[in-house]
PDB file of N, CA, C and O in Angstrom:
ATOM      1  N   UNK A 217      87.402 -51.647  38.532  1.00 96.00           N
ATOM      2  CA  UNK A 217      86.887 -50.582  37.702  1.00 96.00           C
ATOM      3  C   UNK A 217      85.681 -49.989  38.436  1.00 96.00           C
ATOM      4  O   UNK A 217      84.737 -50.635  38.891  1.00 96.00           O
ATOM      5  N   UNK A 218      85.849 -48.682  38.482  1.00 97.00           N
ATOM      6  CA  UNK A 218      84.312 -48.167  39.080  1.00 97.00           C
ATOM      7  C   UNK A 218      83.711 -47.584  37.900  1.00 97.00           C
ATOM      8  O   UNK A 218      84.204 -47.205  36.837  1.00 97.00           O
ATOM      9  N   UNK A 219      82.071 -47.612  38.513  1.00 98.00           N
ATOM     10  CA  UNK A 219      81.218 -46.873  37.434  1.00 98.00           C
ATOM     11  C   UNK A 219      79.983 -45.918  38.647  1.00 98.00           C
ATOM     12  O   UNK A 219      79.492 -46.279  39.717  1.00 98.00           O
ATOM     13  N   UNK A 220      79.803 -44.318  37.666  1.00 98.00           N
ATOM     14  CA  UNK A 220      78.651 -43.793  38.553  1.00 98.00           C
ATOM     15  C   UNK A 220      77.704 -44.090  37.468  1.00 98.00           C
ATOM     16  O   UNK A 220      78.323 -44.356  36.438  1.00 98.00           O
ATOM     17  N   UNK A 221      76.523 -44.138  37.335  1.00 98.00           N
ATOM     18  CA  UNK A 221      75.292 -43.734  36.355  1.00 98.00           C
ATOM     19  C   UNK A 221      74.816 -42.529  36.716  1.00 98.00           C
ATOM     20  O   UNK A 221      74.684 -42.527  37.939  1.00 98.00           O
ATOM     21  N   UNK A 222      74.460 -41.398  36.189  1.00 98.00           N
ATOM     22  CA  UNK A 222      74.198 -40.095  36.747  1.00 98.00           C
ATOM     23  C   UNK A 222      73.109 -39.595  35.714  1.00 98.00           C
ATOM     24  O   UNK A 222      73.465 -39.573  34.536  1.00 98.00           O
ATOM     25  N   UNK A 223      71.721 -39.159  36.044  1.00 96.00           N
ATOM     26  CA  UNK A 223      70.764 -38.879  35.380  1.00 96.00           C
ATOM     27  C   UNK A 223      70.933 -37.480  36.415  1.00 96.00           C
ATOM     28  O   UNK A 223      71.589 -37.144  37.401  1.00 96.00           O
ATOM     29  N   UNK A 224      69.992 -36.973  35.588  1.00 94.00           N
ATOM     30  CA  UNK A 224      69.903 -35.099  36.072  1.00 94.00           C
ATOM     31  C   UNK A 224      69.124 -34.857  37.215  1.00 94.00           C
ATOM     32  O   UNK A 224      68.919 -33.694  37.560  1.00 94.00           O
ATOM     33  N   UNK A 225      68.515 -36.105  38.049  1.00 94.00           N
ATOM     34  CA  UNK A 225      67.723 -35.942  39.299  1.00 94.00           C
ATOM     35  C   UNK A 225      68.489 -36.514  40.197  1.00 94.00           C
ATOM     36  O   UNK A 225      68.770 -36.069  41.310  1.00 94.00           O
ATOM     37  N   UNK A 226      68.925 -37.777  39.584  1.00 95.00           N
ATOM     38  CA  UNK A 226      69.599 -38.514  40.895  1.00 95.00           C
ATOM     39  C   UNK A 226      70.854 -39.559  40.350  1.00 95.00           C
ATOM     40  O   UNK A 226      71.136 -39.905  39.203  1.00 95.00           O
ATOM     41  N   UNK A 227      71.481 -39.909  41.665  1.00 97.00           N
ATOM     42  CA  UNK A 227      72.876 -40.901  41.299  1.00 97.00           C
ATOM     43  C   UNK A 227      72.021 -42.434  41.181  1.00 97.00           C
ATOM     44  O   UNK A 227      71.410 -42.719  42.211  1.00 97.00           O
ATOM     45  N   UNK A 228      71.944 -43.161  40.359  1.00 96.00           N
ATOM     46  CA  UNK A 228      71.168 -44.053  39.631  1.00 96.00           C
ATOM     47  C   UNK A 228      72.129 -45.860  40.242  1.00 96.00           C
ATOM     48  O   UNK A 228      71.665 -46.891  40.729  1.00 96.00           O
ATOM     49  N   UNK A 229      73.630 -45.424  39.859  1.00 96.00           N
ATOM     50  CA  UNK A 229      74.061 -46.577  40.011  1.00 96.00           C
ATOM     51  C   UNK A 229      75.586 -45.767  40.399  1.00 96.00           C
ATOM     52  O   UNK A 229      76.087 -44.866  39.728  1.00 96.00           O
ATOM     53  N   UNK A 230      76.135 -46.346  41.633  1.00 96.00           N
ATOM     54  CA  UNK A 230      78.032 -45.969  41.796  1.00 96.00           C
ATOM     55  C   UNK A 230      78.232 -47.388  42.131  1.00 96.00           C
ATOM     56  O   UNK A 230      77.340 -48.132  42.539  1.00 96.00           O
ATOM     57  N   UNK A 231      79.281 -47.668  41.960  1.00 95.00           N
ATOM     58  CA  UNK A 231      80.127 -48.905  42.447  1.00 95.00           C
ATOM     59  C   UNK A 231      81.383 -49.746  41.816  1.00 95.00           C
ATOM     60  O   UNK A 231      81.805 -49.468  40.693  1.00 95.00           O
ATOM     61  N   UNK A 232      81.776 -50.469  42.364  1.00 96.00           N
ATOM     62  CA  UNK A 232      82.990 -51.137  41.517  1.00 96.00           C
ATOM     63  C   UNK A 232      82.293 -51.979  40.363  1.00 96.00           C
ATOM     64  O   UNK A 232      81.278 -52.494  40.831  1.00 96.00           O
ATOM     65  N   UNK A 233      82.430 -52.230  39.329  1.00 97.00           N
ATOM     66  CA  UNK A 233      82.157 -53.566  38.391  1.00 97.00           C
ATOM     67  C   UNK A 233      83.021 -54.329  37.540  1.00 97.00           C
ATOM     68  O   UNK A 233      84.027 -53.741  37.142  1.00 97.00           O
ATOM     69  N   UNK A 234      82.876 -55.296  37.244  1.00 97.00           N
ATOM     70  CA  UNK A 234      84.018 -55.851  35.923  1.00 97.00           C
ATOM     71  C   UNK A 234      83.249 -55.443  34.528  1.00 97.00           C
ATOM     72  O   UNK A 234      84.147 -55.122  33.750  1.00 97.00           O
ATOM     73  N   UNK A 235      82.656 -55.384  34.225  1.00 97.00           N
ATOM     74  CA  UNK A 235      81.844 -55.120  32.848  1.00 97.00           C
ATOM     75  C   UNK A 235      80.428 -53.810  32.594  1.00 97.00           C
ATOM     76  O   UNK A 235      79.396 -53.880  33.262  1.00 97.00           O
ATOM     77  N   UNK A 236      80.574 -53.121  31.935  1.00 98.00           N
ATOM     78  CA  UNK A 236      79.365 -52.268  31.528  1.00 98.00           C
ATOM     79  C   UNK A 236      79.146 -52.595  30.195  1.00 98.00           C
ATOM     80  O   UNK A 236      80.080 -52.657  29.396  1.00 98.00           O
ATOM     81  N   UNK A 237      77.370 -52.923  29.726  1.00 98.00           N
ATOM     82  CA  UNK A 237      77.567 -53.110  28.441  1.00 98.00           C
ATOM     83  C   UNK A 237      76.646 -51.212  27.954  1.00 98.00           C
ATOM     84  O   UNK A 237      76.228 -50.517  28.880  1.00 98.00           O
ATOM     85  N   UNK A 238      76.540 -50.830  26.775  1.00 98.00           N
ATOM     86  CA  UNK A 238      75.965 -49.773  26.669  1.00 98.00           C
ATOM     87  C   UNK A 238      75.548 -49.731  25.351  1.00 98.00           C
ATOM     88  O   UNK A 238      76.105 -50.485  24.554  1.00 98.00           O
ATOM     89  N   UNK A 239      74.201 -48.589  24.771  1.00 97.00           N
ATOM     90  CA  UNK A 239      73.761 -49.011  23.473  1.00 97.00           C
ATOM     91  C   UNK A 239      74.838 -47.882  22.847  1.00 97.00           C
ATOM     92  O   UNK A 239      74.331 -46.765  22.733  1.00 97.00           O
ATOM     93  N   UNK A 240      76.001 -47.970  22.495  1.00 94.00           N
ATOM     94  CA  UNK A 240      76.715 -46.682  21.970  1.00 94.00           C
ATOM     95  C   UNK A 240      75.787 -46.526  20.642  1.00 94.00           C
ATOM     96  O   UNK A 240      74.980 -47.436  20.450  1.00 94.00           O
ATOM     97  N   UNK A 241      75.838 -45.252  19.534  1.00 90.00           N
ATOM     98  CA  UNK A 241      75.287 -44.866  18.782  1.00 90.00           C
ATOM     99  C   UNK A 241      75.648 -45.385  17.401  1.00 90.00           C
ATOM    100  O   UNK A 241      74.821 -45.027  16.562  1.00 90.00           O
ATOM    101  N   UNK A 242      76.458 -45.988  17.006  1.00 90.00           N
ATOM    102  CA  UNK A 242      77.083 -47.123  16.160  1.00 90.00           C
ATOM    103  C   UNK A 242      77.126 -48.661  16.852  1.00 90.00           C
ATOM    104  O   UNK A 242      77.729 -49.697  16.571  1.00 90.00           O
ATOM    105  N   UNK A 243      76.126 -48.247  17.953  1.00 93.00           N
ATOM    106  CA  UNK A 243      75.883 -50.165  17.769  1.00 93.00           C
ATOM    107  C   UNK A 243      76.292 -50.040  19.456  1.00 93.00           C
ATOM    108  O   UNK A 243      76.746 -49.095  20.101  1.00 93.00           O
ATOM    109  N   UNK A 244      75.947 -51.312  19.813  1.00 96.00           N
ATOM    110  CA  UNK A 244      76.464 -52.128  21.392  1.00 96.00           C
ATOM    111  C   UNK A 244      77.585 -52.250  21.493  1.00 96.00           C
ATOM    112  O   UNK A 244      78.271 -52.531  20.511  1.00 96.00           O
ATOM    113  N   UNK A 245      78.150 -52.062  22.817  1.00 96.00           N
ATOM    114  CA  UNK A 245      79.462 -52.136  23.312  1.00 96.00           C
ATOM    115  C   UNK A 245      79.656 -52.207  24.524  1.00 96.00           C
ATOM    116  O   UNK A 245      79.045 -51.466  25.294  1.00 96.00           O
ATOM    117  N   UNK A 246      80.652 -53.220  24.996  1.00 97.00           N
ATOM    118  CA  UNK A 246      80.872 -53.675  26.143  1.00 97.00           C
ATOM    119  C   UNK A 246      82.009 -53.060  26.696  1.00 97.00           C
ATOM    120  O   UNK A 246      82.826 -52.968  25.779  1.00 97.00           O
ATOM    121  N   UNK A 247      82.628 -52.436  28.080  1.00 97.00           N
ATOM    122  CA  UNK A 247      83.941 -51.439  28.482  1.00 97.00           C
ATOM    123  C   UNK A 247      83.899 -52.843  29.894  1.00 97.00           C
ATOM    124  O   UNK A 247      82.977 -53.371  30.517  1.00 97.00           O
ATOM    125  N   UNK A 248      85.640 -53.030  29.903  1.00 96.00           N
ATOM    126  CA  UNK A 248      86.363 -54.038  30.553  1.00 96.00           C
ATOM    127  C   UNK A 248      87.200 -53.364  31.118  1.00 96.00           C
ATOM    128  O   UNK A 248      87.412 -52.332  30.481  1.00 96.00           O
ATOM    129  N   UNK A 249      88.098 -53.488  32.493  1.00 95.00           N
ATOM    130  CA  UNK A 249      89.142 -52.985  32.847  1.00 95.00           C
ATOM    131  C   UNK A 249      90.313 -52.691  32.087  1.00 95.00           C
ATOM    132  O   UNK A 249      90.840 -53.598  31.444  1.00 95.00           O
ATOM    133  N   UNK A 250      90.753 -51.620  32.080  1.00 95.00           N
ATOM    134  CA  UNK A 250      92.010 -51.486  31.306  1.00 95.00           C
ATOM    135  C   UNK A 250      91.861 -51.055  29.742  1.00 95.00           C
ATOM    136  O   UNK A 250      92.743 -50.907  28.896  1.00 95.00           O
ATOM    137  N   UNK A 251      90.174 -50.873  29.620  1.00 93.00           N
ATOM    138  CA  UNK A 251      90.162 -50.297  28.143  1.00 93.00           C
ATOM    139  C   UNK A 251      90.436 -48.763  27.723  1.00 93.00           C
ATOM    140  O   UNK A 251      90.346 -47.935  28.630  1.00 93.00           O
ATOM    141  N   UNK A 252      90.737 -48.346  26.526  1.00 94.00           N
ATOM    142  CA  UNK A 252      90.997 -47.788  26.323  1.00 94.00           C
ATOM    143  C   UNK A 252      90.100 -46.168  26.465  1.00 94.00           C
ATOM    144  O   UNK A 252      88.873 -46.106  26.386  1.00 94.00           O
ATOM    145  N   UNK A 253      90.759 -45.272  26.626  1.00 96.00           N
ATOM    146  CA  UNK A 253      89.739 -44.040  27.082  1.00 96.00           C
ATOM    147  C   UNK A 253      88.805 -43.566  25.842  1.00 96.00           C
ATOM    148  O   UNK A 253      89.082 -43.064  24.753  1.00 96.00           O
ATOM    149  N   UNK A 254      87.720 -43.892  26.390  1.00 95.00           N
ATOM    150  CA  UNK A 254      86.419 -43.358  25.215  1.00 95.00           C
ATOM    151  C   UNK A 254      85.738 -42.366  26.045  1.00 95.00           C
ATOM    152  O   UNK A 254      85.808 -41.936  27.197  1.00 95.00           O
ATOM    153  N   UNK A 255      85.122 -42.200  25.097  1.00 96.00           N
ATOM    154  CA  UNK A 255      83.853 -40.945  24.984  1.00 96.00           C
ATOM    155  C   UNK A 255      83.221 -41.101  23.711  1.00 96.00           C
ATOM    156  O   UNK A 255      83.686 -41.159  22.572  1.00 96.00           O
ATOM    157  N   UNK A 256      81.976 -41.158  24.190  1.00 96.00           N
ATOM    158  CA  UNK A 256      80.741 -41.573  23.217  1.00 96.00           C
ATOM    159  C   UNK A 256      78.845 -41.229  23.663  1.00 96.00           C
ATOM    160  O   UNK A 256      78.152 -41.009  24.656  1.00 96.00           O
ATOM    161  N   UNK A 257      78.734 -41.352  22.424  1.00 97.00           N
ATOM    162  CA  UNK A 257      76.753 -40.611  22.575  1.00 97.00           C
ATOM    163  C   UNK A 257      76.448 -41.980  23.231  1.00 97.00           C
ATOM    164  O   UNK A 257      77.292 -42.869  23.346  1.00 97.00           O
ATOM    165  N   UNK A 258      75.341 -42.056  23.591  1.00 98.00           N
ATOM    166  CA  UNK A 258      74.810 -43.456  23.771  1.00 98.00           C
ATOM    167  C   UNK A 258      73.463 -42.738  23.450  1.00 98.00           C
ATOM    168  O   UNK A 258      73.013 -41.665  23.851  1.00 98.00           O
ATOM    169  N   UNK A 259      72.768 -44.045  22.264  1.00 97.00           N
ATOM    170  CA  UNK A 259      71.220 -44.326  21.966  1.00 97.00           C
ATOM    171  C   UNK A 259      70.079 -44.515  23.096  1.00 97.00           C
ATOM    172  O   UNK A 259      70.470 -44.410  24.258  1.00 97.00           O
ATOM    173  N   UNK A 260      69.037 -44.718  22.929  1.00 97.00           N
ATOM    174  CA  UNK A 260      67.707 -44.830  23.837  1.00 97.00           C
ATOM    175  C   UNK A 260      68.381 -46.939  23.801  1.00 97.00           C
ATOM    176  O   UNK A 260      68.868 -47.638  22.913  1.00 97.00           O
ATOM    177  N   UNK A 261      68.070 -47.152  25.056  1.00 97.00           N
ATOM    178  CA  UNK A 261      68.119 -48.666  25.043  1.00 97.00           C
ATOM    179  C   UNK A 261      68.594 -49.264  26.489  1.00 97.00           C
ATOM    180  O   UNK A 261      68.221 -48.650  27.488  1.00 97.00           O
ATOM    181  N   UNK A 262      69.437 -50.488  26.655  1.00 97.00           N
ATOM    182  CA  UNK A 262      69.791 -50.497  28.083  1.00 97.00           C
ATOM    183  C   UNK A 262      71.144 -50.746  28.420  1.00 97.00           C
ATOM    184  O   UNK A 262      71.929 -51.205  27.590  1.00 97.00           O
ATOM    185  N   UNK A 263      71.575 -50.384  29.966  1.00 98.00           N
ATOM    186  CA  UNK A 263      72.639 -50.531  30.032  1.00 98.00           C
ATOM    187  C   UNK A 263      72.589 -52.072  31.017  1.00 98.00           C
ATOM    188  O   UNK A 263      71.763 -52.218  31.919  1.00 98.00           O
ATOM    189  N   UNK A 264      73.494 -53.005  30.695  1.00 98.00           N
ATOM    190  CA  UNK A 264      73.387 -54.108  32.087  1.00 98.00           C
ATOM    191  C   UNK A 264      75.062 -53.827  32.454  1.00 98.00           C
ATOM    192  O   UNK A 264      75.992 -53.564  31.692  1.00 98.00           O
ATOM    193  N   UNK A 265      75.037 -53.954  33.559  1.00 98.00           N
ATOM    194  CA  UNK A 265      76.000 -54.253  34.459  1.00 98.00           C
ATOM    195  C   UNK A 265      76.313 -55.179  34.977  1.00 98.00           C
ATOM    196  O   UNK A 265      75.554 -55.804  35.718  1.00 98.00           O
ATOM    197  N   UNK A 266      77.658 -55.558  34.698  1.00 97.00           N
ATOM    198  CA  UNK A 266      78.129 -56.968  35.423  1.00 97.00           C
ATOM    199  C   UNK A 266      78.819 -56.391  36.810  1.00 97.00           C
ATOM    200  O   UNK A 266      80.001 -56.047  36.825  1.00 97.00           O
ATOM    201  N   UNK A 267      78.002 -56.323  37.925  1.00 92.00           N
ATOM    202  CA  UNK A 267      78.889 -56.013  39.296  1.00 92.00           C
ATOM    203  C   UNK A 267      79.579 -56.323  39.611  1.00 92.00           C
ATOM    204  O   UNK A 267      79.900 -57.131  38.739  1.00 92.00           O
ATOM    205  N   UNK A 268      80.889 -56.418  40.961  1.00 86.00           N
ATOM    206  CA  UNK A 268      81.868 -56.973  41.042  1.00 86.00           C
ATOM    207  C   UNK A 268      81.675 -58.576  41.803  1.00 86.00           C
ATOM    208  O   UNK A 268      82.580 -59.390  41.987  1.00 86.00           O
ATOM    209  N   UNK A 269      79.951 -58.760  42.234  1.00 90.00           N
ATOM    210  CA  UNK A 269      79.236 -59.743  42.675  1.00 90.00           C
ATOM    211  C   UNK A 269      79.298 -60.772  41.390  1.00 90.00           C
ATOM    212  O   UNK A 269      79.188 -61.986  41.563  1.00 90.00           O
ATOM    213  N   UNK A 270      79.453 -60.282  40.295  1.00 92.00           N
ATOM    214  CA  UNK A 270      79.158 -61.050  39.387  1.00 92.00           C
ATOM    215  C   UNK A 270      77.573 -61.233  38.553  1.00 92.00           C
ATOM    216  O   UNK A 270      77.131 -61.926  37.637  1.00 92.00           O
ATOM    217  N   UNK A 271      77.170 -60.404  39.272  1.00 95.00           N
ATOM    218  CA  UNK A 271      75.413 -60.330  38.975  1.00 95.00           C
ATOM    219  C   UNK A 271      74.988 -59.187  38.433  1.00 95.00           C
ATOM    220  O   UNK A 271      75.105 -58.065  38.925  1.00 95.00           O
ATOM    221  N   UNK A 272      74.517 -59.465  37.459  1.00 96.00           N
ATOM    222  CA  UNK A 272      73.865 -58.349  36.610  1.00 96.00           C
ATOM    223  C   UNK A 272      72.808 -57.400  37.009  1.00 96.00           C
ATOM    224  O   UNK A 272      71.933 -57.778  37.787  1.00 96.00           O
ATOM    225  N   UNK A 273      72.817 -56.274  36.569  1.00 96.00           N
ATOM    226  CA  UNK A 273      71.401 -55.239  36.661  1.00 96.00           C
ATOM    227  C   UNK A 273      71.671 -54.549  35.180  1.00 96.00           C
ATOM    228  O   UNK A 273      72.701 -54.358  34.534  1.00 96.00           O
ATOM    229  N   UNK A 274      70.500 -54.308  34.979  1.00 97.00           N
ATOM    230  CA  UNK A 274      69.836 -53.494  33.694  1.00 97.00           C
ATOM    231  C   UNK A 274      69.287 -52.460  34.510  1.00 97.00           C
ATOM    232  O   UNK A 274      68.750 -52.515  35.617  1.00 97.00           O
ATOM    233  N   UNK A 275      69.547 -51.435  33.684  1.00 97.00           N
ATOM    234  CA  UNK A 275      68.931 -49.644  33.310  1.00 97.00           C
ATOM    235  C   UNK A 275      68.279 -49.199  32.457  1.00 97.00           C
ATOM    236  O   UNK A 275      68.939 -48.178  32.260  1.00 97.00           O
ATOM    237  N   UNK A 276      67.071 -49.117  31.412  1.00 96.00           N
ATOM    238  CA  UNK A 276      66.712 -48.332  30.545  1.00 96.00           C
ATOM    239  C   UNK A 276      66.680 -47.220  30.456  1.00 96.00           C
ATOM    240  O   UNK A 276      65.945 -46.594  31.220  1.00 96.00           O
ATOM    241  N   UNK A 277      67.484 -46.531  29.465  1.00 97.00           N
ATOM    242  CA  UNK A 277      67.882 -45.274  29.110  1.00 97.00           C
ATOM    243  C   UNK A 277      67.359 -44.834  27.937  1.00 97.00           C
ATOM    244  O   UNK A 277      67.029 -45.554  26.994  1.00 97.00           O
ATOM    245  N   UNK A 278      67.271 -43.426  28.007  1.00 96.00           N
ATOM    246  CA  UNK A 278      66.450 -42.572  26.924  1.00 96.00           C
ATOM    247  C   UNK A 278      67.309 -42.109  25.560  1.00 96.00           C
ATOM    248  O   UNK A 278      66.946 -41.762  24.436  1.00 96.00           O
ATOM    249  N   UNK A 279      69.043 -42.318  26.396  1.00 96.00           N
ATOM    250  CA  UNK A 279      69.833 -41.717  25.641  1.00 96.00           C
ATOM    251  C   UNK A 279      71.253 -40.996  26.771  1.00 96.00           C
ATOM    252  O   UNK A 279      71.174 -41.120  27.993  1.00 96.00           O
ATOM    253  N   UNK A 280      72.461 -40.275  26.094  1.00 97.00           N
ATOM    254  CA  UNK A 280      73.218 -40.264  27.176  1.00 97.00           C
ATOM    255  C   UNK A 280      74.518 -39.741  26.396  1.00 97.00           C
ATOM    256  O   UNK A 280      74.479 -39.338  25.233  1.00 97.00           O
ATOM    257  N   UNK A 281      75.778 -39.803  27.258  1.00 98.00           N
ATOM    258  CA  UNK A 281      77.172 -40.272  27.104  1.00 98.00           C
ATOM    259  C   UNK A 281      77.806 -40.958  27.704  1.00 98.00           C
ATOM    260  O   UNK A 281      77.506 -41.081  28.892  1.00 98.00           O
ATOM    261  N   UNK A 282      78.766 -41.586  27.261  1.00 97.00           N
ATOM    262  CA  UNK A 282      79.604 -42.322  28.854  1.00 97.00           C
ATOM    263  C   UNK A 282      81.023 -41.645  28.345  1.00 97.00           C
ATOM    264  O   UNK A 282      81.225 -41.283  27.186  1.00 97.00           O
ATOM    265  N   UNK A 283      81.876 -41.554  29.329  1.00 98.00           N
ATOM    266  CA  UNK A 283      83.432 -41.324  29.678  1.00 98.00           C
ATOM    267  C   UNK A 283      84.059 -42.634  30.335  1.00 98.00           C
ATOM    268  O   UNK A 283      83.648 -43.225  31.333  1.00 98.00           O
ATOM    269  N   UNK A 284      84.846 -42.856  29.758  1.00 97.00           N
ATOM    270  CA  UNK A 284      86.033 -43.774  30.224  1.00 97.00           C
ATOM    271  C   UNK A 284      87.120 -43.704  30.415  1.00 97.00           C
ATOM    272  O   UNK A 284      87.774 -44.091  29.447  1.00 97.00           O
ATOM    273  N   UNK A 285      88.173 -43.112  31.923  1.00 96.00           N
ATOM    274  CA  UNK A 285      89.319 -43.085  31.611  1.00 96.00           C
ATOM    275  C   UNK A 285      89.958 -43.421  32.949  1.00 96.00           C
ATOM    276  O   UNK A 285      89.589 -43.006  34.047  1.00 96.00           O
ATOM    277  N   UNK A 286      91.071 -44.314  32.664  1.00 96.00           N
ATOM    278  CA  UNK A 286      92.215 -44.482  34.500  1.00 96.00           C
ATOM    279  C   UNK A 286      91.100 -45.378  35.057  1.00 96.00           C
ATOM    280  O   UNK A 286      91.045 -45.224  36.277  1.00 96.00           O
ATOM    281  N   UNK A 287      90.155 -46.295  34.591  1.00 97.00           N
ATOM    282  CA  UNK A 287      89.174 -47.248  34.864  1.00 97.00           C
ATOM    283  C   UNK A 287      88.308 -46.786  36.061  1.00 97.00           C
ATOM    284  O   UNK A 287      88.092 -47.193  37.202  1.00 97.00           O
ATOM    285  N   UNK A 288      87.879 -45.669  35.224  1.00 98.00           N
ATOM    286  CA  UNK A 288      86.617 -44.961  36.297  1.00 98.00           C
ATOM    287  C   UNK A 288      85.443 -44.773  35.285  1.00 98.00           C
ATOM    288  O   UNK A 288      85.827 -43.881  34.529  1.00 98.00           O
ATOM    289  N   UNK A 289      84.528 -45.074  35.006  1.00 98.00           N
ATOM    290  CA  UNK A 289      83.458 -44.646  34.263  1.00 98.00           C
ATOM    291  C   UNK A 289      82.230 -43.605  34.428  1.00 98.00           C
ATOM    292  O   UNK A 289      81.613 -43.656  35.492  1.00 98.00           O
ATOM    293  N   UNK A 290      81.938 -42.913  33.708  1.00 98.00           N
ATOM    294  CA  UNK A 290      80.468 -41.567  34.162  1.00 98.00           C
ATOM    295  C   UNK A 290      79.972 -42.200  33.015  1.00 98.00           C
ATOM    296  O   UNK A 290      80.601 -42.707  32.086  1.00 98.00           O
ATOM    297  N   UNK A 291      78.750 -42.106  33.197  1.00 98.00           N
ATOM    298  CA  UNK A 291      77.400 -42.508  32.648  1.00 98.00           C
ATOM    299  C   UNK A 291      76.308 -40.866  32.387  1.00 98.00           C
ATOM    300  O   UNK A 291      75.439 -40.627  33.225  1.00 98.00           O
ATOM    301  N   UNK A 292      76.379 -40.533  31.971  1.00 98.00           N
ATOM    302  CA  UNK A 292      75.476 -39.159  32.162  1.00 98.00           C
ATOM    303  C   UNK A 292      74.227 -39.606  31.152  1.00 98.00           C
ATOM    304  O   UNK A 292      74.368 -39.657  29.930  1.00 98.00           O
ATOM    305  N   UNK A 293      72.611 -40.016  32.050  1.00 97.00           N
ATOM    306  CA  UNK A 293      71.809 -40.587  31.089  1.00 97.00           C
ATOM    307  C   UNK A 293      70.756 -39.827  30.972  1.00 97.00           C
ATOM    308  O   UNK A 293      70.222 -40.027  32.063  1.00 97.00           O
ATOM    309  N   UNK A 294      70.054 -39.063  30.391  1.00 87.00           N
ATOM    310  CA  UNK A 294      68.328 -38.796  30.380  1.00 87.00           C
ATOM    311  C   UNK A 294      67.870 -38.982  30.619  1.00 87.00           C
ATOM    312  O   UNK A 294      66.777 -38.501  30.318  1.00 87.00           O
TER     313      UNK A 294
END
């Protein structure tokens, strides 16, 4: 599964991962390979990433959307 993170100055995060978790706007949610195609607001809060290393990173975000589809992810954050 790839993911970009994309804020309006710069490319934040691209790469393959197994897991993104995100603050969607009805609550936390985690996107896995093979899930189903969303689109959603995302809240002020953080995103962690499970890389394909297996090792996590966190992002604090102001707020956002993510897209999910054909296991490619956009992140568009504030």
């Amino acid at each position: 599964m790839y993911l970009d993170i994309i804020s309006p100055s710069n490319k934040i995060f691209s790469g393959d991962i197994i897991s993104v978790k995100v603050p969607g706007s009805n609550g936390e949610f985690e996107i896995f390979k093979n899930h189903a195609p969303i689109i959603s607001n995302l809240d002020k809060g953080t995103i962690r990433v499970t890389n394909s290393n297996k090792k996590s990173e966190t992002y604090d975000i102001n707020g956002g959307v993510i897209e999910m589809q054909n296991n490619k992810i956009i992140i568009l954050v504030d």
